[in-house]
Coordinates of C-alpha atoms and ligand atoms in Angstrom, one line a residue:
M21 CA -6.6 10.1 -2.1
P22 CA -6.7 12.8 0.6
I23 CA -4.0 11.1 2.7
G24 CA -3.8 13.6 5.5
E25 CA -7.6 13.7 6.1
S26 CA -8.8 12.8 9.6
K27 CA -11.1 9.9 10.4
D28 CA -14.0 12.2 11.2
L29 CA -13.5 14.1 7.9
T30 CA -13.4 10.9 5.9
A31 CA -16.6 9.7 7.6
A32 CA -18.2 13.1 6.9
R33 CA -17.2 12.8 3.3
A34 CA -18.8 9.3 3.1
M35 CA -22.0 10.8 4.4
R36 CA -22.0 13.7 1.9
M37 CA -21.3 11.2 -0.9
L38 CA -24.3 9.2 0.2
E39 CA -26.6 12.2 0.4
R40 CA -25.4 13.3 -3.1
A41 CA -26.0 9.9 -4.6
G42 CA -29.2 9.0 -2.8
G43 CA -30.8 12.4 -2.0
P44 CA -32.1 13.3 1.5
G45 CA -33.0 10.3 3.6
S46 CA -33.2 8.8 7.1
V47 CA -30.6 9.1 9.8
M48 CA -27.1 7.8 9.0
A49 CA -24.6 5.8 11.0
S50 CA -20.9 5.8 10.1
A51 CA -17.8 3.9 11.0
W52 CA -14.1 4.2 10.1
T53 CA -11.7 1.3 9.9
P54 CA -7.9 1.4 9.6
G55 CA -5.7 -0.5 7.1
R56 CA -2.9 -2.8 8.3
C57 CA 0.8 -2.9 7.7
T58 CA 2.5 -6.2 8.4
L59 CA 6.0 -5.8 10.0
V60 CA 7.0 -9.4 9.7
G61 CA 4.8 -12.5 8.9
E62 CA 3.5 -12.4 5.3
H63 CA 1.8 -15.3 3.6
V64 CA 1.7 -17.3 6.8
D65 CA -1.8 -16.6 8.1
Y66 CA -3.3 -19.3 6.0
A67 CA -0.6 -21.7 7.2
G68 CA -1.4 -21.2 10.9
G69 CA 1.7 -19.0 11.4
Q70 CA 2.5 -16.0 13.5
V71 CA 2.2 -12.4 12.3
L72 CA 3.5 -9.1 13.7
C73 CA 1.6 -6.0 12.4
I74 CA 0.2 -2.6 13.1
A75 CA -3.1 -1.0 12.0
V76 CA -2.4 2.3 10.2
D77 CA -3.9 5.7 10.2
L78 CA -5.0 5.5 6.6
G79 CA -8.5 3.9 6.4
I80 CA -12.0 3.5 5.0
A81 CA -15.2 5.1 6.2
A82 CA -18.7 3.7 5.6
A83 CA -21.9 5.8 6.0
V84 CA -25.1 3.7 6.1
R85 CA -28.8 4.5 6.3
R86 CA -32.0 2.5 5.9
S87 CA -33.3 2.6 2.3
G88 CA -36.6 4.3 1.8
S89 CA -37.3 2.4 -1.4
G90 CA -36.5 -1.1 -0.4
R91 CA -33.6 -1.1 -2.9
F92 CA -29.9 -1.3 -1.9
L93 CA -27.8 1.7 -3.1
T94 CA -24.0 2.0 -2.9
T95 CA -21.7 4.8 -3.8
S96 CA -17.9 4.8 -3.9
D97 CA -15.3 6.4 -6.1
G98 CA -17.8 8.1 -8.3
T99 CA -19.7 4.8 -9.0
T100 CA -23.3 4.5 -7.8
V101 CA -25.2 1.2 -8.0
S102 CA -28.8 0.5 -7.1
R103 CA -30.2 -3.0 -6.8
V104 CA -32.8 -5.1 -5.1
D105 CA -30.5 -8.0 -4.1
P106 CA -27.3 -7.7 -2.0
A107 CA -25.8 -10.9 -3.3
P108 CA -22.8 -10.5 -5.6
A109 CA -23.8 -9.5 -9.1
G110 CA -20.4 -8.7 -10.6
D111 CA -20.6 -4.9 -10.1
G112 CA -19.1 -2.2 -7.9
A113 CA -21.6 -2.9 -5.1
D114 CA -20.4 -6.5 -4.5
R115 CA -17.8 -5.8 -1.9
I116 CA -19.8 -3.1 -0.2
L117 CA -22.9 -5.3 0.2
A118 CA -21.1 -8.5 1.1
P119 CA -21.4 -7.8 4.8
V120 CA -25.2 -7.6 4.5
V121 CA -25.2 -11.1 3.1
A122 CA -22.8 -12.3 5.8
L123 CA -24.8 -10.7 8.6
R124 CA -28.0 -12.1 7.3
N125 CA -26.4 -15.6 7.1
R126 CA -25.8 -15.2 10.9
G127 CA -29.4 -14.6 11.4
L128 CA -29.4 -10.8 11.8
A129 CA -32.4 -9.1 10.1
V130 CA -30.5 -6.5 8.0
P131 CA -33.0 -4.3 6.1
A132 CA -32.2 -2.8 2.7
V133 CA -29.6 -0.1 3.2
E134 CA -27.8 2.7 1.3
V135 CA -24.0 2.9 1.8
G136 CA -21.5 5.6 1.0
I137 CA -17.7 4.8 1.1
A138 CA -14.8 7.2 1.4
A139 CA -11.2 6.3 1.8
T140 CA -7.7 7.5 2.6
L141 CA -6.3 4.0 2.2
P142 CA -5.1 3.1 -1.3
A143 CA -7.1 0.1 -2.7
G144 CA -5.4 -3.1 -3.6
A145 CA -2.1 -1.9 -2.4
G146 CA -1.3 -4.6 0.2
L147 CA -2.7 -2.5 3.2
A148 CA -5.8 -4.6 3.8
S149 CA -8.2 -2.2 2.0
S150 CA -10.6 -5.1 1.4
A151 CA -10.9 -6.1 5.1
A152 CA -11.1 -2.4 6.1
L153 CA -14.0 -1.9 3.7
L154 CA -15.9 -5.0 4.9
V155 CA -15.3 -4.2 8.6
A156 CA -16.3 -0.5 8.2
T157 CA -19.5 -1.4 6.4
S158 CA -20.3 -4.2 9.0
T159 CA -19.6 -1.8 11.9
A160 CA -21.7 1.0 10.4
I161 CA -24.6 -1.4 9.8
L162 CA -24.4 -2.8 13.4
R163 CA -24.3 0.8 14.7
L164 CA -27.3 1.8 12.7
L165 CA -29.2 -1.2 14.0
G166 CA -28.0 -0.8 17.6
V167 CA -26.5 -4.3 17.7
T168 CA -23.3 -5.2 19.5
M169 CA -20.9 -8.0 18.7
T170 CA -17.7 -9.4 20.1
A171 CA -14.4 -8.6 18.2
R172 CA -14.1 -12.2 17.3
D173 CA -17.6 -12.4 15.8
L174 CA -17.1 -9.1 13.9
A175 CA -13.8 -10.6 12.4
A176 CA -15.7 -13.7 11.5
V177 CA -18.4 -11.7 9.7
A178 CA -15.9 -9.8 7.7
L179 CA -13.9 -13.0 6.9
S180 CA -17.1 -14.8 5.8
A181 CA -18.1 -11.8 3.7
E182 CA -14.7 -12.0 1.9
S183 CA -14.3 -15.7 1.6
D184 CA -17.8 -17.2 1.6
V185 CA -19.7 -14.4 -0.1
L186 CA -17.1 -13.0 -2.4
G187 CA -15.1 -16.2 -2.9
I188 CA -11.7 -14.6 -2.2
P189 CA -9.3 -17.1 -0.6
C190 CA -7.8 -14.8 2.0
G191 CA -6.5 -15.8 5.4
P192 CA -7.7 -14.5 8.8
L193 CA -5.0 -11.8 9.3
D194 CA -6.4 -8.6 7.9
Q195 CA -9.8 -8.7 9.7
R196 CA -8.2 -9.4 13.1
A197 CA -5.5 -6.8 12.5
V198 CA -7.9 -3.9 11.7
I199 CA -10.2 -4.8 14.6
D200 CA -7.8 -5.8 17.4
A201 CA -4.7 -3.6 16.9
P202 CA -3.9 -1.6 20.0
E203 CA -3.5 2.1 20.3
D204 CA 0.0 3.2 19.4
G205 CA 1.5 -0.3 19.2
A206 CA 1.7 -3.6 17.4
L207 CA -0.3 -6.8 17.4
Q208 CA 1.3 -10.3 17.4
L209 CA -1.3 -12.8 16.2
D210 CA -0.9 -16.5 16.3
C211 CA -3.1 -17.7 13.4
R212 CA -3.0 -21.3 14.7
T213 CA -4.5 -20.7 18.1
G214 CA -6.0 -17.2 17.5
R215 CA -4.0 -15.9 20.5
E216 CA -2.9 -12.3 20.5
S217 CA -0.3 -10.2 22.3
L218 CA -0.1 -6.5 22.1
M219 CA 3.1 -4.4 22.4
P220 CA 3.8 -0.7 22.5
W221 CA 5.7 1.0 19.7
P222 CA 9.1 1.4 21.4
W223 CA 10.7 4.2 19.3
P224 CA 9.2 7.7 19.4
D225 CA 11.7 8.8 16.7
V226 CA 11.2 5.9 14.3
V227 CA 8.5 5.7 11.7
V228 CA 7.2 3.3 9.0
V229 CA 7.2 4.9 5.6
G230 CA 5.1 3.4 2.8
C231 CA 5.5 3.6 -0.9
D232 CA 2.6 2.5 -3.1
T233 CA 4.3 1.4 -6.3
G234 CA 1.0 1.9 -8.2
T235 CA 1.0 -1.7 -9.5
H236 CA -1.9 -3.3 -7.7
H237 CA -2.6 -6.9 -6.8
D238 CA -5.7 -8.9 -6.5
V239 CA -6.0 -11.3 -3.6
G240 CA -8.7 -13.1 -5.6
G241 CA -6.3 -13.6 -8.4
T242 CA -4.8 -16.9 -9.4
E243 CA -1.2 -16.4 -8.1
Y244 CA -2.3 -15.8 -4.4
R245 CA -4.7 -18.8 -4.7
R246 CA -1.8 -20.9 -6.1
R247 CA 0.6 -19.9 -3.3
R248 CA -2.0 -20.8 -0.7
E249 CA -2.8 -24.2 -2.4
E250 CA 0.8 -25.1 -2.7
T251 CA 1.5 -24.2 0.9
E252 CA -1.5 -26.2 2.1
A253 CA -0.6 -29.2 -0.1
G254 CA 2.9 -29.2 1.4
L255 CA 1.7 -29.0 5.0
A256 CA -0.8 -31.8 4.4
A257 CA 2.0 -34.0 2.8
L258 CA 4.1 -33.5 5.9
N259 CA 1.2 -34.0 8.2
A260 CA 1.8 -30.6 9.7
A261 CA -1.2 -28.8 11.2
S262 CA 0.6 -25.5 10.8
C263 CA 3.9 -24.0 9.5
Q264 CA 4.9 -23.7 13.2
E265 CA 5.5 -27.5 13.2
L266 CA 7.8 -27.6 10.2
T267 CA 11.5 -28.4 10.4
E268 CA 14.3 -28.1 7.8
A269 CA 14.9 -31.8 8.0
A270 CA 11.3 -32.7 7.3
I271 CA 11.2 -30.4 4.3
D272 CA 14.5 -31.6 2.9
S273 CA 13.6 -35.3 3.0
A274 CA 10.0 -34.9 1.7
A275 CA 9.3 -36.1 -1.8
L276 CA 7.7 -32.8 -2.9
E277 CA 8.0 -30.6 -6.0
G278 CA 10.6 -27.8 -5.8
A279 CA 8.0 -25.0 -5.7
V280 CA 6.1 -26.6 -2.8
K281 CA 9.4 -27.0 -0.9
R282 CA 10.2 -23.3 -1.4
R283 CA 6.7 -22.3 -0.1
L284 CA 7.2 -24.5 3.0
R285 CA 10.7 -23.0 3.6
H286 CA 9.2 -19.5 3.3
V287 CA 6.4 -20.1 5.8
M288 CA 8.7 -22.0 8.2
G289 CA 11.3 -19.2 8.2
E290 CA 8.7 -16.4 8.2
T291 CA 6.8 -17.6 11.3
R292 CA 10.1 -18.0 13.1
R293 CA 11.2 -14.5 12.2
V294 CA 8.0 -13.2 13.8
A295 CA 8.9 -14.6 17.2
E296 CA 12.4 -12.9 16.8
A297 CA 10.8 -9.6 15.6
A298 CA 8.4 -9.5 18.6
D299 CA 11.4 -10.0 20.9
A300 CA 13.3 -7.3 19.1
M301 CA 10.4 -4.9 19.6
R302 CA 10.1 -5.7 23.2
R303 CA 13.8 -5.1 23.6
G304 CA 13.6 -1.9 21.5
D305 CA 16.2 -3.4 19.1
L306 CA 15.6 -1.4 16.0
S307 CA 18.3 -2.9 13.8
A308 CA 17.2 -6.4 14.6
L309 CA 13.6 -5.6 13.6
G310 CA 14.8 -3.9 10.4
R311 CA 17.1 -6.8 9.5
L312 CA 14.2 -9.2 10.0
M313 CA 12.0 -7.1 7.7
S314 CA 14.6 -7.2 5.0
E315 CA 15.0 -10.9 5.4
S316 CA 11.3 -11.3 5.1
H317 CA 11.4 -9.5 1.8
R318 CA 14.1 -11.7 0.5
S319 CA 12.2 -14.8 1.5
L320 CA 9.0 -13.5 -0.2
R321 CA 11.0 -12.8 -3.3
E322 CA 13.1 -16.0 -3.6
L323 CA 11.0 -18.7 -1.8
H324 CA 7.4 -17.6 -2.0
E325 CA 8.0 -15.7 -5.3
V326 CA 5.4 -13.0 -4.8
S327 CA 7.6 -9.9 -5.4
T328 CA 8.0 -7.9 -8.6
P329 CA 10.9 -5.9 -10.0
A330 CA 9.2 -2.6 -9.0
L331 CA 8.9 -3.8 -5.4
D332 CA 12.5 -5.1 -5.3
A333 CA 13.7 -1.8 -6.7
V334 CA 11.9 0.2 -4.0
V335 CA 13.1 -2.1 -1.2
S336 CA 16.7 -1.7 -2.4
A337 CA 16.3 2.1 -2.7
A338 CA 15.0 2.3 0.9
E339 CA 17.7 0.1 2.3
A340 CA 20.4 2.3 0.7
V341 CA 19.2 5.4 2.7
P342 CA 21.2 5.9 5.9
G343 CA 18.8 5.7 8.8
C344 CA 16.7 3.0 7.2
A345 CA 16.7 -0.2 9.3
G346 CA 15.0 -2.4 6.8
A347 CA 12.3 -2.6 4.2
R348 CA 9.9 -5.1 2.6
L349 CA 6.8 -5.6 0.5
V350 CA 3.6 -5.7 2.5
G351 CA 0.5 -7.7 1.9
A352 CA 0.0 -10.3 -0.7
G353 CA 2.7 -9.0 -3.1
F354 CA 2.5 -9.1 -6.9
G355 CA 2.5 -5.3 -6.7
G356 CA 1.3 -2.8 -4.0
T357 CA 3.2 -1.2 -1.2
V358 CA 6.8 -1.3 0.3
A359 CA 7.1 -0.4 4.0
A360 CA 10.4 0.8 5.4
L361 CA 11.4 1.2 9.0
V362 CA 13.3 4.4 9.3
A363 CA 14.6 7.1 11.7
R364 CA 12.2 10.1 11.6
S365 CA 15.1 12.3 10.6
A366 CA 15.7 10.2 7.5
A367 CA 12.0 9.7 6.6
E368 CA 11.9 12.4 3.9
A369 CA 15.1 11.1 2.2
C370 CA 13.7 7.6 2.3
R371 CA 10.4 8.7 0.8
T372 CA 12.2 10.5 -2.0
A373 CA 14.4 7.5 -2.8
M374 CA 11.5 5.1 -2.8
A375 CA 9.4 7.3 -5.1
A376 CA 12.3 7.8 -7.5
A377 CA 12.8 4.0 -7.7
C378 CA 9.3 3.4 -9.0
D379 CA 8.7 6.5 -11.2
G380 CA 7.0 8.6 -8.6
G381 CA 4.8 6.2 -6.5
D382 CA 2.8 7.7 -3.7
T383 CA 4.6 7.8 -0.4
F384 CA 3.2 8.2 3.1
E385 CA 3.9 7.7 6.8
L386 CA 2.1 4.7 8.3
R387 CA 1.4 5.6 11.9
P388 CA 0.0 3.0 14.3
S389 CA -3.8 3.4 14.7
P390 CA -6.0 1.6 17.1
G391 CA -8.4 -1.0 15.6
V392 CA -12.1 -0.9 15.5
A393 CA -12.5 -2.6 18.9
V394 CA -10.9 0.5 20.5
L395 CA -12.6 3.0 18.1
A396 CA -16.1 1.6 18.3
P397 CA -16.7 0.4 21.8
D398 CA -20.4 1.0 21.4
V399 CA -20.5 -1.8 18.7
V400 CA -17.6 -4.1 19.6
R401 CA -17.9 -5.9 23.0
G402 CA -14.6 -6.9 24.6
Ligands
GLA29 C1 -3.7 -10.7 1.9 C2 -4.6 -11.6 2.6 C3 -4.2 -12.0 4.0 C4 -2.7 -12.5 4.0 C5 -1.8 -11.5 3.2 C6 -0.4 -12.0 3.1 O1 -3.7 -9.4 2.6 O2 -5.9 -11.1 2.7 O3 -5.0 -13.0 4.5 O4 -2.6 -13.8 3.4 O5 -2.4 -11.2 1.9 O6 0.2 -12.1 4.3

């Protein structure tokens, strides 16, 4: 994974890969999409909660061109697939072609295309690689066809590709984050109303450091699905339209299984932490944001039960480094990445400590990146 590679170089690599796999062909369009790192607000998007996140400067590029043969072709990670039908077939082209199906379902006449994918974002590591892939491919196809779309519609296409076409039970966070994130700042998203607020990154000398533990999760897997089902069942039992309506008293007095109560306690606490975290960012209160990140991790570990010993070890190692304000797992959990909020002067020490705690996991700085609405104004209408 060439982590330091620029967006343009990743896009150029996707084009070269396509040319190598498919031979010379018609003119290409490409698009790059960032990943996302949640600061606070994990496992609440499907419960109508609030999320505070940044898009990051690791991402995925898609290069697309019209197929000369009428067959679809995809190439990614050394795997090339050629087929007639873009619908999922259980191979490496499923995710790459899902946007074709979603765009066609919306009535857009998408011809057979060839797609090359290149990435600097680790896959399945909690940094929204799936949404980044779907948004990059969708954006490149729209660019090739000269079609524009609102940011909301583009997010809806990517979400539909993931949930309707691929059957992955994800929430709405990742697509919105990688499209709507501001330049050099964070996005606060209310998943109940869809409302957003943007805030600048207040600390020039503070960075987010990531450590990919190398144990990767699958949002399509049974545990993510089970957390979502338990949370939704609990909300329905309490007649709550979202986790923002929950109270301790209502959860305490409900006749619900222990696991369901724990899920409800997590989503209630986590969405409240987001409001506090956004306030902390506006005030420039670094230690408050760091504390909330560490509290978020503890809640994900004890109440939502989505952490692993490797993630816990990396969080503890980061928290022990002087200059680290807080740390937590990011994304769905069950493996993946830990993010730590740390003074730039302590970033190197933090990376070393985190890598050592998980037998040499990859570490990287996660710098805020603008989302696709900023990066692709020719495709995404305001
Ligand atoms: C995955 C899902 C998101 C969200 C996060 C956890 O990234 O795709 O919808 O639920 O997990 O916050």
